Amino acid sequence: MQYLRGIAVLAVVLSHSASFTSSAYHSPPLFGGALEFGRLGVDIFFQISGFVIAIVSLRETDLAPSIGVGRFLARRFVRIVPLMWIAILAFAALQWLGHVSGSGLGYLRTALLLPGPLIPSIVWTLRQELIFYVIFALSFLTGRRWRFVPILWFAAILLVPRGPQTLWSHDAPLALLLNLRNLGFPCGLFVALAWLRYSSLWRYRSPIEPLAILLTASALVIFIIVPAFKIDSGVGLILILVPLLLFAVHVECPPGLARRVGELFGNASYSIYLFHYPAISVLMVALRKVAPASPPAIIVVIVLILSTAVGIAAYFLIERPLLAGVRDRVARRTAEPTAAL
């Protein structure tokens, strides 16, 4: 699973690297714009999230909740929000240093994941994650009677009429709830439910290194098949991406260098996602000054490598110490009443 998570974030970074380079260097999109389909890494993230949240929150035997609503939401808050706030502050600081005026209300809206324009815009995916967390918690962690809610959500996303006036705006609450990109969450959830009930004991040992298979298959799907058939949203996209998820959750990953590399990128994927965007902004300014005539393809490679490196550094220097500190503080607070007894 960590392999696929790392591949997904690299696809997103590649997409942003290509689009920023085309804009900054006034060049046509590389490979006819195929690289910008790396944005579909977000859809892979959503499927992974739907799968993982169910796996860690439900019992294998009867799909009963293994965690309460309050504790579930608290864990999600600790995992997602503090690092997001740091990334928002870092982006705001860079904007200020670059003499770019930003809206204080916009930053506050982003920090609270409220409807409306976000600064930086990449935080939109975390707002969609929040919607899924609430729906999952209210449907699967409160008793069996509400488990049909994700099915209704899936159906509503598919059946709602679409058009410029239908959902008011793409940042309005109804539009956020029924965004087509949200289909990845219930899809991953349904895969997890089937996995828990029928196939959790089955593992596949690949004759070829799993990381190589996932890299090749993901590149083929994201950058060749999807652009060729112009299927970049809806059920068609979900069905194309599901085999990647199924392979990732069932394949055995042998120890070795490939596993260490794959797990590194998977573990650091959240930091890479949050910090690559401001890193690319700074790199574009610097590269236009020091290498104004460089081929765009070279610039994309440089930006991809350096912005990913910034994200990995943020993982080791910020995310891991931050999570360890927060979890240690929560553990001490939990233990205090027991110690007092």
Coordinates of C-alpha atoms in Angstrom, one line a residue:
M1 CA 0.0 0.0 0.0
Q2 CA 2.8 2.4 0.8
Y3 CA 4.3 1.8 -2.7
L4 CA 1.1 3.0 -4.3
R5 CA 0.8 6.0 -1.9
G6 CA 4.3 7.1 -2.9
I7 CA 3.6 6.6 -6.6
A8 CA 0.5 8.7 -6.3
V9 CA 2.2 11.6 -4.7
L10 CA 5.0 11.5 -7.2
A11 CA 2.4 11.7 -10.0
V12 CA 0.9 14.8 -8.4
V13 CA 4.3 16.4 -8.0
L14 CA 5.1 15.7 -11.6
S15 CA 1.9 17.2 -12.7
H16 CA 2.5 20.4 -10.8
S17 CA 6.1 20.5 -12.0
A18 CA 5.0 20.3 -15.6
S19 CA 2.2 22.8 -15.3
F20 CA 4.4 25.4 -13.4
T21 CA 7.2 25.0 -15.9
S22 CA 4.9 25.5 -18.9
S23 CA 3.5 28.6 -17.3
A24 CA 6.8 30.1 -16.1
Y25 CA 8.7 29.4 -19.3
H26 CA 5.8 30.1 -21.7
S27 CA 6.3 26.8 -23.4
P28 CA 3.7 24.3 -24.7
P29 CA 2.7 21.5 -22.4
L30 CA 5.2 18.6 -22.5
F31 CA 4.0 15.4 -24.3
G32 CA 0.8 17.2 -25.3
G33 CA -0.1 17.8 -21.7
A34 CA -0.1 14.1 -20.7
L35 CA 2.1 14.8 -17.7
E36 CA -0.5 17.0 -16.1
F37 CA -2.7 14.0 -15.8
G38 CA -0.5 13.2 -12.8
R39 CA -3.3 15.0 -10.9
L40 CA -5.0 11.6 -10.9
G41 CA -2.7 10.7 -8.1
V42 CA -5.2 12.5 -6.0
D43 CA -7.9 10.0 -7.0
I44 CA -5.6 7.1 -6.0
F45 CA -5.1 8.8 -2.7
F46 CA -8.8 9.0 -2.2
Q47 CA -9.2 5.3 -2.9
I48 CA -6.4 4.4 -0.5
S49 CA -7.9 6.6 2.1
G50 CA -11.3 4.9 1.8
F51 CA -9.6 1.5 2.0
V52 CA -7.3 2.3 4.9
I53 CA -9.8 4.1 7.1
A54 CA -12.1 1.1 6.9
I55 CA -9.3 -1.4 7.6
V56 CA -8.1 0.3 10.7
S57 CA -11.5 1.2 12.1
L58 CA -13.6 -2.0 11.6
R59 CA -13.3 -5.5 13.0
E60 CA -12.5 -8.3 10.5
T61 CA -15.1 -10.7 11.8
D62 CA -18.3 -8.7 11.7
L63 CA -17.3 -5.3 10.5
A64 CA -18.3 -3.8 13.8
P65 CA -16.4 -0.6 14.8
S66 CA -13.1 -1.1 16.6
I67 CA -13.0 2.6 17.6
G68 CA -15.5 5.2 18.8
V69 CA -16.5 8.3 16.8
G70 CA -14.7 10.7 19.1
R71 CA -11.4 8.8 19.2
F72 CA -11.6 8.2 15.4
L73 CA -12.0 11.9 14.7
A74 CA -9.3 12.9 17.2
R75 CA -6.8 10.5 15.6
R76 CA -7.6 12.0 12.2
F77 CA -7.2 15.5 13.5
V78 CA -3.8 14.6 15.0
R79 CA -2.6 12.9 11.8
I80 CA -3.8 15.6 9.4
V81 CA -4.3 19.0 10.8
P82 CA -1.1 20.1 12.7
L83 CA 1.1 19.5 9.7
M84 CA -1.4 21.1 7.4
W85 CA -1.3 24.2 9.6
I86 CA 2.5 24.3 9.4
A87 CA 2.3 24.0 5.7
I88 CA -0.2 26.9 5.4
L89 CA 2.0 29.1 7.6
A90 CA 5.0 28.2 5.5
F91 CA 3.1 29.1 2.3
A92 CA 1.9 32.4 3.9
A93 CA 5.5 33.3 4.9
L94 CA 6.7 32.6 1.3
Q95 CA 3.9 34.8 -0.1
W96 CA 4.9 37.6 2.3
L97 CA 8.6 37.3 1.4
G98 CA 7.7 37.4 -2.3
H99 CA 5.6 40.5 -1.7
V100 CA 2.4 38.7 -2.7
S101 CA -0.6 39.9 -0.8
G102 CA -2.7 37.1 0.7
S103 CA -6.1 37.2 2.4
G104 CA -6.1 36.6 6.1
L105 CA -9.6 35.4 5.8
G106 CA -8.5 33.0 3.0
Y107 CA -5.8 31.5 5.2
L108 CA -8.3 31.2 8.1
R109 CA -10.8 29.5 5.8
T110 CA -8.1 27.1 4.7
A111 CA -6.9 26.3 8.2
L112 CA -10.5 25.4 9.2
L113 CA -11.2 23.6 5.8
L114 CA -14.3 25.7 5.2
P115 CA -16.1 26.1 1.9
G116 CA -14.7 28.7 -0.4
P117 CA -11.3 29.5 -2.1
L118 CA -8.3 28.0 -0.3
I119 CA -4.7 29.3 0.1
P120 CA -2.8 27.2 -0.9
S121 CA -5.3 25.5 -3.2
I122 CA -3.8 22.0 -2.8
V123 CA -5.5 21.8 0.7
W124 CA -8.8 21.2 -1.2
T125 CA -8.1 17.4 -1.0
L126 CA -8.0 17.5 2.8
R127 CA -11.3 19.2 2.8
Q128 CA -12.7 16.3 0.7
E129 CA -11.0 13.9 3.2
L130 CA -12.9 15.6 6.0
I131 CA -16.2 15.1 4.3
F132 CA -15.4 11.4 3.9
Y133 CA -14.3 11.1 7.6
V134 CA -17.6 12.5 8.8
I135 CA -19.7 10.3 6.6
F136 CA -17.7 7.2 7.5
A137 CA -17.8 8.0 11.2
L138 CA -21.6 8.6 11.3
S139 CA -22.4 5.6 9.2
F140 CA -20.0 2.8 10.3
L141 CA -19.0 3.9 13.8
T142 CA -22.5 4.5 15.2
G143 CA -24.2 1.2 14.5
R144 CA -25.4 -0.9 11.6
R145 CA -28.6 1.1 10.8
W146 CA -26.7 3.9 9.0
R147 CA -24.3 1.8 6.9
F148 CA -26.3 2.5 3.7
V149 CA -25.3 6.2 3.8
P150 CA -22.1 5.7 1.8
I151 CA -24.1 3.9 -0.9
L152 CA -26.5 6.9 -1.0
W153 CA -23.6 9.2 -1.2
F154 CA -22.1 7.2 -4.1
A155 CA -25.4 7.2 -5.9
A156 CA -26.0 10.9 -5.3
I157 CA -22.6 11.8 -6.7
L158 CA -23.5 9.9 -9.9
L159 CA -27.1 11.0 -10.3
V160 CA -26.9 14.7 -9.4
P161 CA -27.4 16.9 -12.5
R162 CA -24.3 18.8 -13.5
G163 CA -24.0 22.2 -15.0
P164 CA -22.8 25.8 -14.3
Q165 CA -25.9 26.7 -12.3
T166 CA -26.6 23.3 -10.7
L167 CA -24.3 23.3 -7.8
W168 CA -23.9 27.1 -7.5
S169 CA -20.1 27.0 -7.5
H170 CA -17.4 24.4 -7.2
D171 CA -16.6 25.6 -3.7
A172 CA -20.2 25.6 -2.4
P173 CA -21.1 23.0 0.3
L174 CA -23.3 21.0 -2.0
A175 CA -20.7 21.0 -4.8
L176 CA -18.0 19.8 -2.3
L177 CA -20.2 17.0 -1.0
L178 CA -21.1 15.8 -4.5
N179 CA -17.8 16.3 -6.2
L180 CA -17.1 13.5 -8.8
R181 CA -13.6 13.1 -7.3
N182 CA -15.2 11.9 -4.1
L183 CA -16.1 8.6 -5.8
G184 CA -12.7 7.3 -4.8
F185 CA -13.6 7.3 -1.1
P186 CA -16.6 5.0 -1.3
C187 CA -14.9 2.9 -3.9
G188 CA -11.9 2.3 -1.6
L189 CA -14.4 1.7 1.3
F190 CA -16.3 -1.0 -0.7
V191 CA -13.0 -2.7 -1.6
A192 CA -12.0 -2.7 2.1
L193 CA -15.3 -4.3 3.1
A194 CA -14.9 -7.1 0.7
W195 CA -11.3 -7.5 1.7
L196 CA -12.2 -7.8 5.4
R197 CA -14.9 -10.3 4.8
Y198 CA -13.5 -12.5 2.0
S199 CA -9.9 -12.1 1.2
S200 CA -7.8 -10.8 4.1
L201 CA -5.9 -14.1 4.3
W202 CA -5.0 -14.1 0.7
R203 CA -1.6 -12.7 -0.4
Y204 CA 0.0 -12.7 -3.9
R205 CA 3.8 -13.3 -4.3
S206 CA 4.8 -11.6 -7.5
P207 CA 7.6 -13.1 -9.6
I208 CA 8.6 -9.5 -10.5
E209 CA 9.5 -6.7 -8.0
P210 CA 6.1 -5.3 -7.0
L211 CA 7.4 -1.7 -7.0
A212 CA 8.4 -2.1 -10.6
I213 CA 5.0 -3.5 -11.5
L214 CA 3.2 -0.7 -9.8
L215 CA 5.4 2.0 -11.2
T216 CA 4.9 0.7 -14.8
A217 CA 1.2 0.1 -14.4
S218 CA 0.5 3.4 -12.8
A219 CA 2.5 5.3 -15.5
L220 CA 0.7 3.4 -18.2
V221 CA -2.7 4.2 -16.7
I222 CA -2.2 7.8 -15.7
F223 CA -0.1 9.1 -18.5
I224 CA -1.1 7.0 -21.5
I225 CA -4.5 5.3 -21.1
V226 CA -6.4 8.0 -19.4
P227 CA -5.2 10.8 -21.7
A228 CA -5.8 8.7 -24.8
F229 CA -9.4 7.9 -23.8
K230 CA -10.0 11.2 -22.0
I231 CA -11.4 9.4 -18.9
D232 CA -10.3 11.7 -16.1
S233 CA -13.4 11.6 -13.8
G234 CA -16.4 9.5 -12.9
V235 CA -16.9 5.7 -12.7
G236 CA -14.7 5.0 -15.7
L237 CA -11.7 6.5 -14.0
I238 CA -12.4 4.7 -10.7
L239 CA -12.7 1.3 -12.5
I240 CA -9.4 1.9 -14.2
L241 CA -7.6 2.7 -10.9
V242 CA -9.1 -0.1 -8.8
P243 CA -6.8 -2.8 -10.2
L244 CA -3.8 -0.8 -8.9
L245 CA -5.4 -0.7 -5.4
L246 CA -6.2 -4.4 -5.5
F247 CA -2.7 -5.3 -6.5
A248 CA -1.2 -3.0 -3.9
V249 CA -3.2 -4.5 -1.0
H250 CA -2.7 -8.1 -1.9
V251 CA 0.9 -8.3 -3.1
E252 CA 3.7 -9.4 -0.8
C253 CA 6.6 -6.9 -0.8
P254 CA 10.0 -8.8 -0.3
P255 CA 12.6 -7.1 1.9
G256 CA 15.4 -5.2 0.1
L257 CA 16.3 -1.8 -1.4
A258 CA 13.1 -1.5 -3.4
R259 CA 11.0 -2.0 -0.3
R260 CA 12.9 0.6 1.7
V261 CA 12.6 3.1 -1.1
G262 CA 9.0 2.4 -1.7
E263 CA 8.1 2.7 2.0
L264 CA 10.1 5.9 2.3
F265 CA 8.1 7.6 -0.4
G266 CA 4.9 6.2 1.0
N267 CA 5.6 7.2 4.6
A268 CA 6.7 10.7 3.4
S269 CA 3.8 11.1 0.9
Y270 CA 1.8 13.5 3.1
S271 CA 4.8 15.8 3.7
I272 CA 5.7 15.7 0.0
Y273 CA 2.1 16.6 -0.9
L274 CA 1.9 19.5 1.4
F275 CA 5.4 21.0 0.9
H276 CA 6.1 20.4 -2.7
Y277 CA 3.7 23.1 -3.9
P278 CA 5.5 26.0 -2.1
A279 CA 8.8 24.5 -3.0
I280 CA 7.9 24.5 -6.7
S281 CA 6.9 28.2 -6.4
V282 CA 10.3 29.1 -5.0
L283 CA 12.2 26.9 -7.5
M284 CA 10.4 28.5 -10.5
V285 CA 11.5 32.0 -9.4
A286 CA 15.1 30.8 -8.9
L287 CA 15.4 28.7 -12.1
R288 CA 14.0 31.5 -14.3
K289 CA 16.9 33.7 -13.0
V290 CA 19.7 31.2 -13.2
A291 CA 18.5 29.1 -16.2
P292 CA 16.2 31.2 -18.3
A293 CA 17.0 29.3 -21.5
S294 CA 17.0 25.7 -20.2
P295 CA 14.9 23.2 -22.0
P296 CA 11.5 22.8 -20.2
A297 CA 12.0 19.0 -19.9
I298 CA 15.2 19.5 -17.9
I299 CA 13.4 22.1 -15.7
V300 CA 10.6 19.7 -15.0
V301 CA 13.1 17.0 -13.9
I302 CA 15.0 19.4 -11.7
V303 CA 11.8 20.7 -10.1
L304 CA 10.4 17.2 -9.6
I305 CA 13.6 16.0 -7.8
L306 CA 14.1 19.1 -5.6
S307 CA 10.5 19.6 -4.6
T308 CA 10.2 16.0 -3.7
A309 CA 13.4 16.2 -1.7
V310 CA 12.0 19.2 0.2
G311 CA 8.9 17.1 1.1
I312 CA 11.1 14.2 2.3
A313 CA 13.2 16.6 4.4
A314 CA 9.9 18.0 5.9
Y315 CA 8.9 14.4 6.8
F316 CA 12.0 13.8 8.8
L317 CA 12.4 17.2 10.3
I318 CA 8.8 18.2 10.9
E319 CA 6.2 15.5 10.5
R320 CA 7.8 12.7 12.4
P321 CA 8.9 14.8 15.4
L322 CA 5.5 16.6 15.4
L323 CA 3.5 13.4 15.4
A324 CA 5.7 11.8 18.0
G325 CA 5.4 14.9 20.3
V326 CA 1.6 15.1 19.9
R327 CA 1.1 11.4 20.5
D328 CA 3.4 11.4 23.5
R329 CA 1.4 14.3 25.0
V330 CA -1.9 12.6 24.3
A331 CA -0.6 9.4 25.9
R332 CA 0.6 11.2 29.0
R333 CA -2.8 13.0 29.4
T334 CA -4.6 9.6 29.1
A335 CA -2.3 8.0 31.7
E336 CA -2.6 10.8 34.3
P337 CA -6.1 9.8 35.6
T338 CA -5.0 6.2 35.9
A339 CA -1.8 7.2 37.8
A340 CA -3.9 9.4 40.1
L341 CA -6.0 6.4 41.1

